[in-house]
Amino acid sequence: MKRLLTVKLLSLCAVLSVEAQHDIWRSDSLQEVVVTGTGTQHLLKDAPVQTEVITSKMLRNYAGRSIEDILSGLTASFAFNEDDMGSQMQLNGLGNGYILVLIDGKRIHGDVGGQNELSLIDPHNIEKIEIVKGASSALYGSDAIAGVVNIIMKKHNEGLLIENSTRGGSYGDLRQHNGLGISIGKLKSYTNFQLQHSDGWQNTSIEDPSQTERLIEDSKNMTVNRHTNWQVSERLTYEPMKNLELYAEGSTYWKRIYRQSGKYAAVDVKTYDMEYRNQSVAAGGKWHINKTDQVTLDVNWDRHAYYYYFTAITLTDGYDPQGNFTPYYPYFPDDEELQSDQRRIMAHAKGIFSLPMNNRLSTGLEWRYDYLEAPMRVEGGVARDNTEAAYVQDEFNYALNNRLAFNLTGGLRFNHNEQFGNRLTPKVSGMLSIGNDFRLRATWSQGFKTPTPKEQHYRYVKYMNATYLYLGNEDLTPQTSNYYAVSGEYNWQGLNLTVTGYINDVDNMITLVTIPNSKAPAEYIVKYDPRKTRQYQNLESAVTKGIDVSLRYRINQEWMAGASYSYLDTDAKQYDTTHEKLVDVIIDGTAHHKGSWFATWNHAFNNGYQLGAGLYGRMSSTRYYQIDGNGKGYHIWRVATTHEFPVSKKLLFRVEAGIDNIFDYVDRTYHGLHLGTTTPGRTIYGTLTVRFTHGKKLQITNNKSNLKSSDNEED
């Protein structure tokens, strides 16, 4: 009898142990708390709107050098093609202007209507990334037609935190991060410094022969130019009472792109570098009325300025010291010429309230003012825009029985723009939960986006291989969209499988279209004699449709593997004024197939040392463009290792080392044509991080040995 009881007891312990481990494996991602889809907190597995999460553990294992590197390497839906003007980000067929990038729920500020300045984001300080695909204008307003990327930064609650991280790699790649956190009573401060530098690289020295008078094989044009940027930011928080938190924060940012000059005047002679300066200030607070209700207020001012920094004597259109426009004005080395100064003021008040009958109400007011000064790029030199909005959203939860539960979320936004009037944008999503393993979700939402001042008033000449004239269009109309998505999610014993089908139907989509020179203002044609003229125009229709598949499998506490695949098809039509008929056009950057995959292993040794290793891959099929050729398909592999050495409860050393592009793939397409990827080939990197805390113990990252916080520890 004793033996039988012992066997049964051991069996029960084994079963409980397996179930506990199963819960731990599932909790790595499914127990994540997400906020982006509805603006309210949900466990990932219970989020009514399909949300993709790049967790803190995935970020630590991958050790990406930039946000572009992280998104392209860990999810299949994104594509990037970095150049001097930005990241050229694309999500499920729609470009940067349709993707809303948030930092802790607040809009990042960069080139209005152009490229978000993603290097403002310090990758070392990211806690996790939440991705919601499809139109989210009902909750977030303009720019949220393709989706929302919410980058959640780390929250530093240590009494004293000092951290330093230095990363070096091929081609002079340098990434520096320093952080100082101090908590004194109810006041907390965190100061962050980051610096990024690359010497750049050249994958080919040949210019596109079809656009030059003769074959040029010794061009100085770089695939990626040498560049440096740095940022200093400060955040102060104060808790005057238990349920109230106030904050103030600010940052300053500088970036310089250095352009090497060659000997071919029409192709590679560069007489100026590019310089960017950003400043931002924000303040606000959050009041927790009770456990479920809260009110927040945020006010922020942002500035993004872009200059030419001259490196040689240059005769070009400019303004003399008295502000008078002067053709062929002489600029000398170290002179600057303002290209654009974009400023934005936003105020946002939001409340979340629990209502009877399992309802949760979110409501808010927004005000936004945009100012653009661009003497050399905008007709009249200055453009303004003003928008006010009010929105409401209700979440209804109902449990049919102990296995079936239903969520219905509906939202409506009223938007008023001073130029384009009023607009209502609705959204409805539903989720059916079947036990703990199945989730079925469906969404219909509308998007709305007014033309930006840049798209309306732009005027720019680009000299590269040939002269290109880019024009704005004051006759543009707002863009609208209808987004439909259905997804299924299955979870079983560490396996998570999600399949999503979607259609995004964009009406009056704004894009650059090549037009006959005869349709451009005659004075520009006479002055610049462009080879091609491109103008912002509304397409008659543009539809993106596809299927996204995500698979993650936690084999045990040490091994994890995953893959994602994205199939995309597009259908766009433009009215050809020359031939007076509708014609099919390509949405620039479209690739039918993209994928990413990974396998990671993490192990904690008895002496506290923790080792992580990961193999990663990503691929893309051909990317299609209207002009200048298509980008080649590619696949790239990466290996990354991490090493953590907790010296004491307060001091941690972390080393990262790896090889990117193991098989040394390089796209050597001639300058002037589109690339599939700008990678220089095989590169290596190494990072050393030192982290010291006083007042709380270090949070060791392995699941087996999470140290608890303590305010009374000894040195």
Coordinates of N, CA, C and O in Angstrom, one line a residue, residues 147-271:
G147 N -1.4 49.8 -41.0 CA -1.3 49.2 -39.7 C -0.6 50.1 -38.7 O -0.2 51.2 -39.0
V148 N -0.4 49.6 -37.5 CA 0.2 50.3 -36.4 C 1.4 49.5 -35.8 O 1.2 48.3 -35.6
V149 N 2.5 50.1 -35.7 CA 3.6 49.5 -35.0 C 3.9 50.3 -33.7 O 4.2 51.5 -33.7
N150 N 3.6 49.7 -32.6 CA 3.8 50.3 -31.2 C 5.0 49.8 -30.6 O 5.1 48.6 -30.2
I151 N 6.0 50.6 -30.4 CA 7.3 50.2 -29.8 C 7.2 50.6 -28.3 O 7.2 51.7 -27.9
I152 N 7.2 49.5 -27.4 CA 7.1 49.7 -26.0 C 8.5 49.8 -25.4 O 9.3 48.8 -25.5
M153 N 8.9 50.9 -24.8 CA 10.2 51.1 -24.3 C 10.3 50.5 -22.8 O 9.2 50.3 -22.2
K154 N 11.5 50.2 -22.4 CA 11.7 49.6 -21.1 C 11.3 50.6 -20.0 O 11.5 51.8 -20.1
K155 N 10.7 50.1 -18.9 CA 10.4 51.0 -17.8 C 11.4 50.7 -16.7 O 11.6 49.6 -16.2
H156 N 12.1 51.7 -16.2 CA 13.2 51.6 -15.3 C 12.8 52.0 -13.9 O 12.5 53.2 -13.7
N157 N 12.7 51.0 -13.0 CA 12.2 51.3 -11.7 C 13.3 51.1 -10.6 O 12.9 51.0 -9.4
E158 N 14.5 50.9 -11.0 CA 15.6 50.7 -10.0 C 15.8 51.9 -9.2 O 15.6 53.1 -9.7
G159 N 16.4 51.8 -8.0 CA 16.8 52.9 -7.2 C 17.8 53.7 -7.9 O 17.8 54.9 -8.1
L160 N 18.9 53.0 -8.4 CA 19.9 53.5 -9.2 C 20.3 52.6 -10.3 O 20.5 51.4 -10.1
L161 N 20.3 53.0 -11.5 CA 20.6 52.2 -12.7 C 21.7 52.9 -13.5 O 21.6 54.1 -13.9
I162 N 22.8 52.2 -13.8 CA 23.9 52.7 -14.7 C 24.1 51.6 -15.7 O 24.5 50.5 -15.3
E163 N 24.0 51.9 -16.9 CA 24.2 50.9 -18.0 C 24.9 51.5 -19.2 O 24.8 52.7 -19.5
N164 N 25.8 50.6 -19.7 CA 26.6 51.0 -20.9 C 26.6 49.8 -21.9 O 26.8 48.7 -21.5
S165 N 26.3 50.1 -23.1 CA 26.3 49.1 -24.1 C 27.0 49.6 -25.4 O 26.7 50.7 -25.9
T166 N 28.1 48.9 -25.8 CA 28.9 49.3 -27.0 C 28.9 48.1 -28.0 O 29.3 47.0 -27.6
R167 N 28.5 48.4 -29.2 CA 28.4 47.4 -30.3 C 29.3 47.9 -31.4 O 29.2 49.0 -31.9
G168 N 30.1 47.0 -31.9 CA 31.0 47.2 -33.1 C 30.8 46.2 -34.1 O 30.5 45.0 -33.8
G169 N 30.9 46.5 -35.4 CA 30.8 45.6 -36.4 C 31.5 46.0 -37.7 O 32.2 47.0 -37.7
S170 N 31.3 45.2 -38.7 CA 31.9 45.5 -40.0 C 31.5 46.8 -40.6 O 30.4 47.3 -40.3
Y171 N 32.3 47.3 -41.5 CA 32.1 48.6 -42.1 C 32.0 49.8 -41.2 O 31.2 50.7 -41.4
G172 N 32.8 49.7 -40.1 CA 32.8 50.8 -39.1 C 31.5 51.0 -38.4 O 31.2 52.1 -37.9
D173 N 30.7 49.9 -38.3 CA 29.4 50.0 -37.6 C 29.6 50.2 -36.1 O 30.3 49.4 -35.4
L174 N 29.0 51.2 -35.5 CA 29.2 51.5 -34.1 C 27.8 51.9 -33.5 O 27.1 52.7 -34.1
R175 N 27.4 51.2 -32.4 CA 26.2 51.5 -31.7 C 26.5 51.7 -30.3 O 27.0 50.8 -29.6
Q176 N 26.2 52.9 -29.7 CA 26.5 53.2 -28.3 C 25.2 53.5 -27.6 O 24.4 54.3 -28.1
H177 N 25.1 52.9 -26.4 CA 23.9 53.2 -25.6 C 24.4 53.5 -24.1 O 25.2 52.7 -23.6
N178 N 23.9 54.5 -23.5 CA 24.2 54.8 -22.1 C 22.9 55.2 -21.4 O 22.1 56.0 -22.0
G179 N 22.7 54.7 -20.3 CA 21.5 55.0 -19.5 C 21.8 55.3 -18.1 O 22.6 54.6 -17.5
L180 N 21.1 56.3 -17.5 CA 21.2 56.6 -16.1 C 19.8 56.8 -15.5 O 19.1 57.7 -15.9
G181 N 19.5 55.9 -14.6 CA 18.2 55.9 -13.9 C 18.3 56.2 -12.4 O 19.1 55.6 -11.8
I182 N 17.5 57.1 -11.9 CA 17.5 57.5 -10.5 C 16.1 57.6 -10.0 O 15.3 58.2 -10.6
S183 N 15.8 56.9 -8.8 CA 14.6 57.0 -8.2 C 14.8 57.6 -6.8 O 15.5 57.0 -6.0
I184 N 14.1 58.7 -6.5 CA 14.2 59.3 -5.1 C 12.8 59.6 -4.7 O 12.2 60.5 -5.1
G185 N 12.3 58.8 -3.8 CA 11.0 58.9 -3.3 C 10.0 58.8 -4.4 O 9.9 57.8 -5.1
K186 N 9.2 59.9 -4.6 CA 8.1 59.9 -5.6 C 8.6 60.3 -7.0 O 7.9 60.3 -8.0
L187 N 9.9 60.7 -7.1 CA 10.4 61.3 -8.3 C 11.4 60.2 -9.0 O 12.2 59.6 -8.3
K188 N 11.2 60.0 -10.3 CA 12.1 59.1 -11.1 C 12.6 59.9 -12.3 O 11.9 60.7 -12.9
S189 N 13.8 59.5 -12.6 CA 14.5 60.2 -13.8 C 15.2 59.1 -14.6 O 15.8 58.2 -14.0
Y190 N 15.1 59.2 -15.9 CA 15.9 58.3 -16.8 C 16.5 59.1 -17.9 O 15.7 59.7 -18.7
T191 N 17.8 59.1 -18.0 CA 18.5 59.8 -19.1 C 19.1 58.8 -20.0 O 19.7 57.8 -19.6
N192 N 18.8 59.0 -21.3 CA 19.3 58.0 -22.3 C 20.1 58.7 -23.4 O 19.7 59.8 -23.9
F193 N 21.2 58.1 -23.7 CA 22.1 58.6 -24.8 C 22.3 57.5 -25.8 O 22.6 56.3 -25.4
Q194 N 22.2 57.7 -27.1 CA 22.5 56.7 -28.1 C 23.3 57.4 -29.2 O 23.0 58.6 -29.6
L195 N 24.2 56.6 -29.8 CA 25.0 57.1 -31.0 C 25.0 55.9 -31.9 O 25.3 54.8 -31.6
Q196 N 24.9 56.2 -33.2 CA 24.9 55.2 -34.3 C 25.8 55.8 -35.4 O 25.7 56.9 -35.8
H197 N 26.7 54.9 -35.9 CA 27.6 55.3 -37.0 C 27.9 54.2 -37.9 O 28.0 53.0 -37.4
S198 N 28.0 54.5 -39.2 CA 28.5 53.5 -40.1 C 29.4 54.2 -41.2 O 29.1 55.3 -41.6
D199 N 30.4 53.5 -41.6 CA 31.3 54.0 -42.7 C 30.6 53.9 -44.0 O 31.1 54.4 -45.0
G200 N 29.5 53.1 -44.1 CA 28.9 52.9 -45.4 C 29.6 51.9 -46.3 O 30.7 51.4 -45.9
W201 N 29.1 51.6 -47.4 CA 29.7 50.6 -48.3 C 29.2 50.8 -49.7 O 28.2 51.4 -50.0
Q202 N 29.9 50.2 -50.7 CA 29.6 50.3 -52.1 C 29.6 48.9 -52.6 O 30.6 48.2 -52.7
N203 N 28.4 48.4 -53.1 CA 28.3 47.1 -53.7 C 28.6 47.1 -55.2 O 28.9 46.0 -55.7
T204 N 28.6 48.2 -55.8 CA 29.0 48.3 -57.2 C 29.4 49.7 -57.6 O 29.0 50.6 -56.9
S205 N 30.3 49.8 -58.5 CA 30.8 51.1 -59.0 C 30.3 51.4 -60.4 O 30.7 52.4 -61.0
I206 N 29.3 50.6 -60.9 CA 28.8 50.8 -62.2 C 27.5 51.5 -62.2 O 26.6 51.2 -61.4
E207 N 27.3 52.6 -63.0 CA 26.1 53.3 -63.1 C 25.2 52.6 -64.2 O 25.7 51.9 -65.1
D208 N 23.9 52.7 -64.0 CA 23.0 52.1 -65.0 C 23.3 52.6 -66.4 O 23.1 53.8 -66.7
P209 N 23.7 51.8 -67.3 CA 24.2 52.2 -68.7 C 23.0 52.8 -69.5 O 23.3 53.7 -70.3
S210 N 21.8 52.5 -69.2 CA 20.7 53.0 -70.0 C 20.4 54.5 -69.7 O 19.7 55.1 -70.4
Q211 N 21.0 55.0 -68.6 CA 20.7 56.4 -68.2 C 22.0 57.3 -68.2 O 21.9 58.4 -67.7
T212 N 23.0 56.8 -68.8 CA 24.3 57.6 -68.9 C 24.7 57.6 -70.3 O 24.4 56.7 -71.1
E213 N 25.4 58.6 -70.7 CA 25.9 58.8 -72.1 C 26.9 57.7 -72.5 O 27.0 57.3 -73.6
R214 N 27.6 57.2 -71.5 CA 28.6 56.1 -71.7 C 28.7 55.3 -70.5 O 28.3 55.7 -69.4
L215 N 29.3 54.1 -70.6 CA 29.4 53.2 -69.5 C 30.4 53.8 -68.5 O 31.5 54.1 -68.8
I216 N 29.9 53.9 -67.2 CA 30.7 54.4 -66.1 C 30.9 53.3 -65.2 O 30.0 52.7 -64.6
E217 N 32.2 52.9 -65.0 CA 32.5 51.7 -64.1 C 33.3 52.1 -62.9 O 33.6 51.2 -62.1
D218 N 33.5 53.4 -62.7 CA 34.3 53.9 -61.5 C 33.5 55.0 -60.8 O 34.1 55.9 -60.3
S219 N 32.2 54.8 -60.7 CA 31.4 55.8 -60.0 C 31.8 55.8 -58.5 O 32.1 54.7 -57.9
K220 N 31.6 56.9 -57.8 CA 31.9 57.0 -56.4 C 30.6 56.9 -55.6 O 30.7 56.9 -54.3
N221 N 29.5 56.7 -56.2 CA 28.2 56.6 -55.5 C 28.3 55.3 -54.6 O 28.7 54.3 -55.0
M222 N 27.8 55.5 -53.4 CA 27.8 54.4 -52.4 C 26.4 53.8 -52.4 O 25.4 54.4 -52.6
T223 N 26.4 52.5 -52.1 CA 25.1 51.8 -51.8 C 24.5 52.4 -50.6 O 23.3 52.7 -50.6
V224 N 25.2 52.5 -49.5 CA 24.8 53.1 -48.3 C 25.9 54.1 -47.9 O 27.1 53.7 -47.7
N225 N 25.6 55.4 -47.7 CA 26.5 56.4 -47.4 C 27.0 56.4 -46.0 O 26.2 55.9 -45.1
R226 N 28.2 56.9 -45.7 CA 28.6 57.1 -44.4 C 27.7 58.0 -43.6 O 27.2 59.0 -44.2
H227 N 27.3 57.6 -42.4 CA 26.4 58.4 -41.6 C 26.6 58.3 -40.1 O 27.1 57.3 -39.6
T228 N 26.2 59.3 -39.4 CA 26.3 59.4 -38.0 C 25.1 60.1 -37.4 O 24.6 61.1 -38.0
N229 N 24.6 59.5 -36.3 CA 23.5 60.2 -35.6 C 23.6 60.0 -34.1 O 24.2 59.0 -33.7
W230 N 23.2 60.9 -33.3 CA 23.1 60.8 -31.9 C 21.9 61.4 -31.3 O 21.2 62.3 -31.9
Q231 N 21.5 61.0 -30.1 CA 20.3 61.5 -29.5 C 20.5 61.5 -27.9 O 21.1 60.5 -27.4
V232 N 20.0 62.5 -27.3 CA 20.0 62.6 -25.8 C 18.5 62.8 -25.4 O 17.8 63.7 -26.0
S233 N 18.0 62.0 -24.5 CA 16.6 62.2 -24.1 C 16.5 62.1 -22.6 O 17.4 61.4 -21.9
E234 N 15.5 62.7 -22.0 CA 15.3 62.7 -20.6 C 13.8 62.5 -20.3 O 13.0 63.1 -21.0
R235 N 13.5 61.7 -19.3 CA 12.1 61.5 -18.9 C 12.0 61.6 -17.4 O 12.8 60.9 -16.6
L236 N 11.2 62.4 -16.9 CA 10.9 62.6 -15.5 C 9.5 62.2 -15.1 O 8.6 62.6 -15.9
T237 N 9.3 61.4 -14.1 CA 8.0 61.0 -13.6 C 7.9 61.4 -12.2 O 8.8 61.2 -11.4
Y238 N 6.7 61.8 -11.8 CA 6.4 62.2 -10.4 C 5.0 61.7 -10.0 O 4.1 61.8 -10.7
E239 N 5.0 61.0 -8.8 CA 3.7 60.5 -8.3 C 3.3 61.3 -7.1 O 3.7 60.9 -5.9
P240 N 2.5 62.3 -7.2 CA 2.1 63.1 -6.0 C 1.2 62.3 -5.1 O 1.1 62.7 -3.9
M241 N 0.5 61.3 -5.7 CA -0.4 60.5 -4.9 C -0.4 59.1 -5.5 O 0.1 58.9 -6.6
K242 N -1.0 58.1 -4.8 CA -0.8 56.7 -5.2 C -1.3 56.5 -6.6 O -0.7 55.7 -7.4
N243 N -2.4 57.1 -7.0 CA -3.1 56.7 -8.3 C -2.8 57.8 -9.4 O -3.5 57.8 -10.4
L244 N -1.9 58.7 -9.2 CA -1.6 59.7 -10.1 C -0.2 59.8 -10.5 O 0.7 59.8 -9.6
E245 N 0.1 59.7 -11.8 CA 1.5 59.9 -12.3 C 1.6 61.0 -13.3 O 0.8 61.0 -14.2
L246 N 2.5 61.9 -13.1 CA 2.8 63.0 -14.0 C 4.2 62.8 -14.7 O 5.1 62.2 -14.0
Y247 N 4.3 63.2 -15.9 CA 5.6 63.1 -16.6 C 5.9 64.3 -17.4 O 5.0 65.0 -17.8
A248 N 7.2 64.4 -17.6 CA 7.7 65.4 -18.6 C 8.9 64.8 -19.3 O 9.7 64.2 -18.6
E249 N 9.0 65.0 -20.6 CA 10.2 64.4 -21.3 C 10.6 65.3 -22.5 O 9.8 66.1 -23.0
G250 N 11.8 65.1 -22.9 CA 12.3 65.8 -24.0 C 13.5 65.1 -24.6 O 14.1 64.3 -24.0
S251 N 13.8 65.5 -25.9 CA 14.9 64.9 -26.6 C 15.4 65.8 -27.6 O 14.7 66.7 -28.1
T252 N 16.7 65.7 -28.0 CA 17.3 66.3 -29.1 C 18.1 65.3 -29.9 O 18.7 64.4 -29.3
Y253 N 18.1 65.5 -31.2 CA 18.6 64.5 -32.1 C 19.3 65.2 -33.3 O 18.9 66.2 -33.8
W254 N 20.4 64.6 -33.7 CA 21.2 65.1 -34.9 C 21.6 63.9 -35.7 O 22.0 62.9 -35.2
K255 N 21.6 64.1 -37.1 CA 22.0 63.1 -38.0 C 22.7 63.8 -39.2 O 22.2 64.8 -39.7
R256 N 23.8 63.2 -39.6 CA 24.5 63.7 -40.8 C 24.8 62.5 -41.7 O 25.3 61.4 -41.3
I257 N 24.5 62.7 -43.0 CA 24.8 61.7 -44.1 C 25.9 62.3 -44.9 O 25.7 63.4 -45.6
Y258 N 27.0 61.7 -44.9 CA 28.2 62.1 -45.7 C 28.2 61.5 -47.0 O 28.2 60.3 -47.2
R259 N 28.3 62.3 -48.1 CA 28.2 61.8 -49.4 C 29.6 62.1 -50.2 O 30.1 63.2 -50.3
Q260 N 30.2 61.0 -50.6 CA 31.5 61.0 -51.3 C 31.3 61.6 -52.7 O 30.3 61.2 -53.4
S261 N 32.2 62.5 -53.1 CA 32.0 63.1 -54.4 C 32.9 62.4 -55.5 O 34.1 62.0 -55.1
G262 N 32.4 62.3 -56.7 CA 33.2 61.7 -57.8 C 33.5 62.7 -58.8 O 33.5 63.9 -58.6
K263 N 33.8 62.2 -60.0 CA 34.3 63.1 -61.1 C 33.3 63.2 -62.3 O 33.6 64.0 -63.2
Y264 N 32.2 62.5 -62.2 CA 31.2 62.6 -63.3 C 30.0 63.5 -62.9 O 29.2 63.2 -62.0
A265 N 30.0 64.7 -63.5 CA 29.1 65.8 -63.0 C 27.7 65.4 -63.0 O 26.9 65.8 -62.2
A266 N 27.3 64.6 -64.1 CA 25.9 64.3 -64.2 C 25.5 63.1 -63.3 O 24.3 62.8 -63.2
V267 N 26.4 62.5 -62.6 CA 26.1 61.2 -61.9 C 26.5 61.3 -60.5 O 25.7 61.1 -59.6
D268 N 27.8 61.5 -60.2 CA 28.2 61.3 -58.8 C 28.9 62.5 -58.1 O 29.5 62.3 -57.1
V269 N 28.9 63.7 -58.7 CA 29.5 64.8 -58.1 C 28.5 65.3 -57.0 O 27.4 65.6 -57.2
K270 N 29.0 65.3 -55.7 CA 28.2 65.7 -54.6 C 28.8 66.9 -54.0 O 30.0 66.9 -53.6
T271 N 28.0 68.0 -53.8 CA 28.6 69.2 -53.3 C 28.0 69.5 -51.9 O 28.2 70.6 -51.4

